[in-house]
Amino acid sequence: FPSHDTSANADSRIPTNGATGTRAASQSTPPISMFQDAAGKLKPFELQFTPTAINATPVAVASCYKDASNWFTVWAKSTQVYIEKRIAGTTTTATYTSTISGGTTYTIKAVPNPDNSVDIFVNGSKGTTDMSTTAPSLGTLMELGSANAGSVAFGNIKNLRIG
């Protein structure tokens, strides 16, 4: 159903016939091929994330999980947004450090470099670079709003741009 949201945060319509309605957190799982170039390398992507509330426990904003030794995740917690790239059991991190608050919209961008390192940008400001020059070994889906069916990001994720 189309809806017009009057609050600061968009919400999906739940037809309830007068009863109180709730729903479980939802996530989107587009195929990883949308996030890869012709050579299978990760493309730059950006999205907007508005957490409902956030604390010191990291939540996954976007994640591609292949196995316990190989994954790529964009995390958010109260003090930073960061990317972890795990390859053959070794994890490297790109970090943007700042206070992250509930109710505020953050534009998060992951930018792979030609040497396979990855930069992180939040609201146009560059964080650190993950220094691994090995391309991530990716699974089949990019989970938006969770990581391997856990660490659910409560809030809104919108305006995904790839490439």
Tab-separated table of C-alpha atoms in Angstrom:
chain	number	residue	atom	x	y	z
A	1	PHE	CA	0.000	0.000	0.000
A	2	PRO	CA	1.307	3.491	-0.706
A	3	SER	CA	1.581	5.702	2.346
A	4	HIS	CA	2.367	9.281	3.221
A	5	ASP	CA	4.449	9.565	6.370
A	6	THR	CA	3.976	12.637	8.506
A	7	SER	CA	6.596	11.743	11.113
A	8	ALA	CA	10.348	12.361	10.783
A	9	ASN	CA	10.949	8.646	10.178
A	10	ALA	CA	9.264	6.727	7.386
A	11	ASP	CA	7.177	3.740	8.427
A	12	SER	CA	5.441	1.004	6.483
A	13	ARG	CA	1.690	0.708	6.663
A	14	ILE	CA	0.342	-2.121	8.809
A	15	PRO	CA	-3.387	-2.679	8.209
A	16	THR	CA	-4.764	-3.625	11.650
A	17	ASN	CA	-8.538	-2.981	11.582
A	18	GLY	CA	-8.349	-0.980	14.802
A	19	ALA	CA	-6.089	-3.390	16.709
A	20	THR	CA	-2.550	-2.512	17.713
A	21	GLY	CA	-0.125	-3.800	15.105
A	22	THR	CA	3.570	-4.573	15.231
A	23	ARG	CA	5.940	-6.300	12.894
A	24	ALA	CA	9.372	-7.796	13.094
A	25	ALA	CA	12.342	-5.801	11.865
A	26	SER	CA	12.781	-6.249	8.158
A	27	GLN	CA	15.824	-6.436	5.978
A	28	SER	CA	16.552	-6.396	2.287
A	29	THR	CA	18.833	-8.934	0.637
A	30	PRO	CA	19.673	-7.875	-2.911
A	31	PRO	CA	21.948	-10.231	-4.873
A	32	ILE	CA	25.655	-9.484	-4.518
A	33	SER	CA	25.906	-9.207	-8.311
A	34	MET	CA	24.314	-5.750	-7.983
A	35	PHE	CA	27.360	-4.710	-5.921
A	36	GLN	CA	30.033	-6.202	-8.208
A	37	ASP	CA	31.705	-5.000	-11.391
A	38	ALA	CA	32.325	-7.250	-14.409
A	39	ALA	CA	35.499	-8.625	-12.763
A	40	GLY	CA	33.566	-9.541	-9.589
A	41	LYS	CA	35.093	-6.743	-7.487
A	42	LEU	CA	33.018	-4.717	-5.045
A	43	LYS	CA	31.626	-1.462	-6.485
A	44	PRO	CA	31.355	1.738	-4.433
A	45	PHE	CA	27.992	2.049	-2.722
A	46	GLU	CA	26.231	4.519	-0.475
A	47	LEU	CA	23.073	4.503	1.582
A	48	GLN	CA	21.340	6.612	4.163
A	49	PHE	CA	20.859	5.199	7.653
A	50	THR	CA	18.651	6.793	10.311
A	51	PRO	CA	18.938	4.748	13.505
A	52	THR	CA	15.913	4.817	15.782
A	53	ALA	CA	18.281	4.536	18.737
A	54	ILE	CA	21.877	3.433	18.911
A	55	ASN	CA	24.282	2.436	21.674
A	56	ALA	CA	27.751	0.938	22.171
A	57	THR	CA	26.739	-2.434	20.704
A	58	PRO	CA	27.453	-2.448	16.955
A	59	VAL	CA	24.611	-3.081	14.512
A	60	ALA	CA	25.060	-4.166	10.922
A	61	VAL	CA	23.896	-1.637	8.356
A	62	ALA	CA	25.044	-3.702	5.350
A	63	SER	CA	26.780	-7.062	5.259
A	64	CYS	CA	27.892	-9.734	2.829
A	65	TYR	CA	28.679	-13.033	4.545
A	66	LYS	CA	30.366	-15.925	2.770
A	67	ASP	CA	31.595	-17.925	5.775
A	68	ALA	CA	33.169	-17.359	9.208
A	69	SER	CA	36.497	-16.459	7.594
A	70	ASN	CA	35.220	-14.279	4.738
A	71	TRP	CA	32.789	-11.363	5.026
A	72	PHE	CA	32.339	-7.621	4.504
A	73	THR	CA	30.219	-5.541	6.925
A	74	VAL	CA	29.347	-1.876	7.499
A	75	TRP	CA	28.744	-1.460	11.252
A	76	ALA	CA	27.362	1.467	13.285
A	77	LYS	CA	27.521	2.126	17.016
A	78	SER	CA	27.283	5.214	19.243
A	79	THR	CA	30.863	6.351	18.648
A	80	GLN	CA	31.618	5.322	15.063
A	81	VAL	CA	30.636	3.872	11.710
A	82	TYR	CA	33.117	1.338	10.396
A	83	ILE	CA	33.718	-1.264	7.709
A	84	GLU	CA	35.200	-4.641	8.538
A	85	LYS	CA	36.615	-6.745	5.743
A	86	ARG	CA	37.478	-10.305	6.791
A	87	ILE	CA	39.584	-12.331	4.358
A	88	ALA	CA	40.855	-15.835	5.114
A	89	GLY	CA	40.328	-15.227	8.840
A	90	THR	CA	42.098	-11.833	9.022
A	91	THR	CA	40.012	-8.711	9.681
A	92	THR	CA	40.918	-5.165	8.626
A	93	THR	CA	38.902	-2.051	9.438
A	94	ALA	CA	38.116	1.373	7.955
A	95	THR	CA	36.687	3.707	10.614
A	96	TYR	CA	34.814	7.011	10.816
A	97	THR	CA	34.774	8.176	14.444
A	98	SER	CA	32.101	10.599	15.637
A	99	THR	CA	29.031	10.575	17.858
A	100	ILE	CA	26.241	8.654	16.130
A	101	SER	CA	22.767	9.572	17.423
A	102	GLY	CA	19.304	8.100	17.079
A	103	GLY	CA	16.964	10.085	14.860
A	104	THR	CA	19.780	11.557	12.747
A	105	THR	CA	20.307	10.532	9.116
A	106	TYR	CA	23.833	9.511	8.086
A	107	THR	CA	24.954	9.055	4.492
A	108	ILE	CA	27.443	6.173	4.563
A	109	LYS	CA	29.636	5.410	1.564
A	110	ALA	CA	32.016	2.480	1.036
A	111	VAL	CA	34.571	3.152	-1.702
A	112	PRO	CA	36.828	0.298	-2.845
A	113	ASN	CA	40.161	1.528	-4.230
A	114	PRO	CA	42.069	0.087	-7.225
A	115	ASP	CA	44.450	-1.679	-4.776
A	116	ASN	CA	41.403	-3.381	-3.079
A	117	SER	CA	41.645	-1.298	0.123
A	118	VAL	CA	38.347	0.347	1.121
A	119	ASP	CA	37.606	3.925	2.258
A	120	ILE	CA	34.638	4.939	4.407
A	121	PHE	CA	32.833	8.266	4.181
A	122	VAL	CA	30.066	9.517	6.481
A	123	ASN	CA	28.144	12.629	5.418
A	124	GLY	CA	30.916	13.371	2.943
A	125	SER	CA	33.770	13.218	5.484
A	126	LYS	CA	36.430	10.575	4.938
A	127	GLY	CA	37.366	8.194	7.717
A	128	THR	CA	40.347	5.852	7.677
A	129	THR	CA	41.208	3.342	4.961
A	130	ASP	CA	41.176	-0.414	5.484
A	131	MET	CA	44.723	-1.275	4.456
A	132	SER	CA	44.190	-4.800	3.124
A	133	THR	CA	44.974	-4.987	-0.579
A	134	THR	CA	43.157	-8.302	-0.976
A	135	ALA	CA	39.681	-8.121	-2.483
A	136	PRO	CA	36.934	-9.505	-0.237
A	137	SER	CA	35.604	-12.973	-1.011
A	138	LEU	CA	31.883	-12.259	-1.195
A	139	GLY	CA	28.828	-14.394	-0.558
A	140	THR	CA	25.669	-14.361	-2.689
A	141	LEU	CA	23.647	-11.585	-0.972
A	142	MET	CA	24.216	-8.142	0.513
A	143	GLU	CA	22.068	-7.959	3.643
A	144	LEU	CA	20.810	-4.449	4.339
A	145	GLY	CA	19.766	-4.088	7.965
A	146	SER	CA	21.511	-7.122	9.469
A	147	ALA	CA	24.561	-9.373	9.317
A	148	ASN	CA	24.065	-13.073	8.686
A	149	ALA	CA	20.563	-12.847	10.210
A	150	GLY	CA	21.824	-11.115	13.377
A	151	SER	CA	22.870	-7.674	14.677
A	152	VAL	CA	19.706	-6.027	13.351
A	153	ALA	CA	19.972	-2.287	12.640
A	154	PHE	CA	16.807	-0.679	14.031
A	155	GLY	CA	15.995	2.376	11.976
A	156	ASN	CA	15.593	3.269	8.332
A	157	ILE	CA	17.922	2.438	5.463
A	158	LYS	CA	17.115	4.218	2.225
A	159	ASN	CA	18.527	5.773	-0.950
A	160	LEU	CA	20.903	2.947	-1.830
A	161	ARG	CA	23.195	3.974	-4.693
A	162	ILE	CA	25.620	1.520	-6.287
A	163	GLY	CA	28.481	2.244	-8.658
